[in-house]
Coordinates of C-alpha atoms in Angstrom, one line a residue:
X1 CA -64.5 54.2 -11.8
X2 CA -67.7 55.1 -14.1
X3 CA -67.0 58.6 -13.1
X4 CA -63.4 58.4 -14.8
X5 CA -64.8 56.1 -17.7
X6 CA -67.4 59.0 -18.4
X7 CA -65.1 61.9 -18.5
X8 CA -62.1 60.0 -20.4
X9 CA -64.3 60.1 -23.8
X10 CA -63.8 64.6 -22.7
X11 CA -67.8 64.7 -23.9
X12 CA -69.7 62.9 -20.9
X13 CA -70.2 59.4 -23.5
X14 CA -72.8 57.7 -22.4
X15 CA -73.4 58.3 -18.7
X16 CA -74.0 61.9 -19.0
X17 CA -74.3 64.5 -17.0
X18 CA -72.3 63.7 -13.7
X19 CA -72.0 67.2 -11.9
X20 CA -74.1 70.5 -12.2
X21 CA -72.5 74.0 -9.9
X22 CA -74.4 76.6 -9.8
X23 CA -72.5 79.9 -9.6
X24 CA -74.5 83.2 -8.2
X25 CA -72.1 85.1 -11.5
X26 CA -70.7 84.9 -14.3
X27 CA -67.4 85.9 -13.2
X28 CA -67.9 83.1 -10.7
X29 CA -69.1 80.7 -13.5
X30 CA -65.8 81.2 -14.7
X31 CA -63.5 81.1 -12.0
X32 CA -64.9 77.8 -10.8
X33 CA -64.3 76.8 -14.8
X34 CA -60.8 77.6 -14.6
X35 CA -60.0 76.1 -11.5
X36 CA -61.5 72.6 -12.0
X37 CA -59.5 72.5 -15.8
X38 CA -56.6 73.4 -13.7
X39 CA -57.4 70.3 -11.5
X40 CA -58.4 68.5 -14.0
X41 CA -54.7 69.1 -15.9
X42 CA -52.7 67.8 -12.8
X43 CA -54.7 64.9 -12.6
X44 CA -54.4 63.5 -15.8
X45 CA -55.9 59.8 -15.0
X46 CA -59.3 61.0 -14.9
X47 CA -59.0 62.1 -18.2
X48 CA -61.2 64.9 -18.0
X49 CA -60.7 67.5 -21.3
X50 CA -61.2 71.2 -21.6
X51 CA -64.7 69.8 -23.8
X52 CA -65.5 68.4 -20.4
X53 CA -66.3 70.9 -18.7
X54 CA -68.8 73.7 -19.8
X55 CA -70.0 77.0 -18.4
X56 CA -73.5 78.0 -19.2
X57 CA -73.7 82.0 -18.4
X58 CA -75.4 84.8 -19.5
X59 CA -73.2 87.7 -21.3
X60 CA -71.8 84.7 -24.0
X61 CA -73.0 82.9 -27.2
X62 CA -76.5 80.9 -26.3
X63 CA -75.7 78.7 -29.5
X64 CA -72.4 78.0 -28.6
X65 CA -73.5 77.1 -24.9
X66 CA -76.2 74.7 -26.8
X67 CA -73.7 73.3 -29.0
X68 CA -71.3 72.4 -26.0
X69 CA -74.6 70.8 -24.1
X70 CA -75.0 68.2 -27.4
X71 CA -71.1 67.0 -26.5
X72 CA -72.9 66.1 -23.3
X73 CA -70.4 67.5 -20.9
X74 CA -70.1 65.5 -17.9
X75 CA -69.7 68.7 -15.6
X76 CA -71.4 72.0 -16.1
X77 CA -70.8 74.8 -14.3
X78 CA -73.8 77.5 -14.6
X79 CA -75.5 80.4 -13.4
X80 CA -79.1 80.1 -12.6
X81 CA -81.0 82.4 -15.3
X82 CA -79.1 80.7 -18.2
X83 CA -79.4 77.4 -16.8
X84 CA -83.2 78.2 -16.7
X85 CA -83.2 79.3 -20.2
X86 CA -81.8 76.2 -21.6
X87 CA -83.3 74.2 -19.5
X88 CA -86.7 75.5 -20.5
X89 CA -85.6 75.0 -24.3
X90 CA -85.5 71.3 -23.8
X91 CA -82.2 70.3 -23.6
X92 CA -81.9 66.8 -23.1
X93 CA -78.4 66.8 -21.5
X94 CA -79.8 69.0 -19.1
X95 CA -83.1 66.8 -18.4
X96 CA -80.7 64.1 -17.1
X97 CA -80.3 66.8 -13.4
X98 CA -83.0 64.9 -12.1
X99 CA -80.4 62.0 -11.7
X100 CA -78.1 64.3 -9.7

């Protein structure tokens, strides 16, 4: 499927962003990380990599949050005033949410 094809690459490749959760906390932001890298390690064939997944919080490195975006992560899990922020920056990966 496109959606495996994206992920297999671990930075999104060409078809971008495939998945945005938003997460009321961080603590949330987290646990939801945690648990789809879990899922994502018993299922092996999707081929979806730590890189592929990103959490975009407050309370942690905004540089190192944009420097995961320019992988272009196919799923980002994020909480709404960070998402905001970056989003208001211009990130491109995150422009692509009006396709979701």
């Amino acid at each position: 499927s496109s959606a495996s094809a994206s992920a297999a690459g671990g930075g999104g490749g060409d078809d971008g962003l495939f998945a945005l959760i938003l997460t009321p906390t961080r603590e949330l932001a987290m646990q939801v990380c945690s648990h789809l890298l879990a899922a994502a390690s018993a299922a092996p064939h999707l081929g979806l990599t730590a890189r592929a997944i990103v959490a975009l919080v407050g309370g942690m490195s905004l540089d190192k949050q944009r420097r995961q975006l320019e992988s272009r992560p196919p799923v980002v899990v994020a909480t709404p005033g960070r998402l905001w922020e970056l989003m208001s920056e211009g990130s491109s990966h995150l422009q692509e949410l009006s396709r979701l």
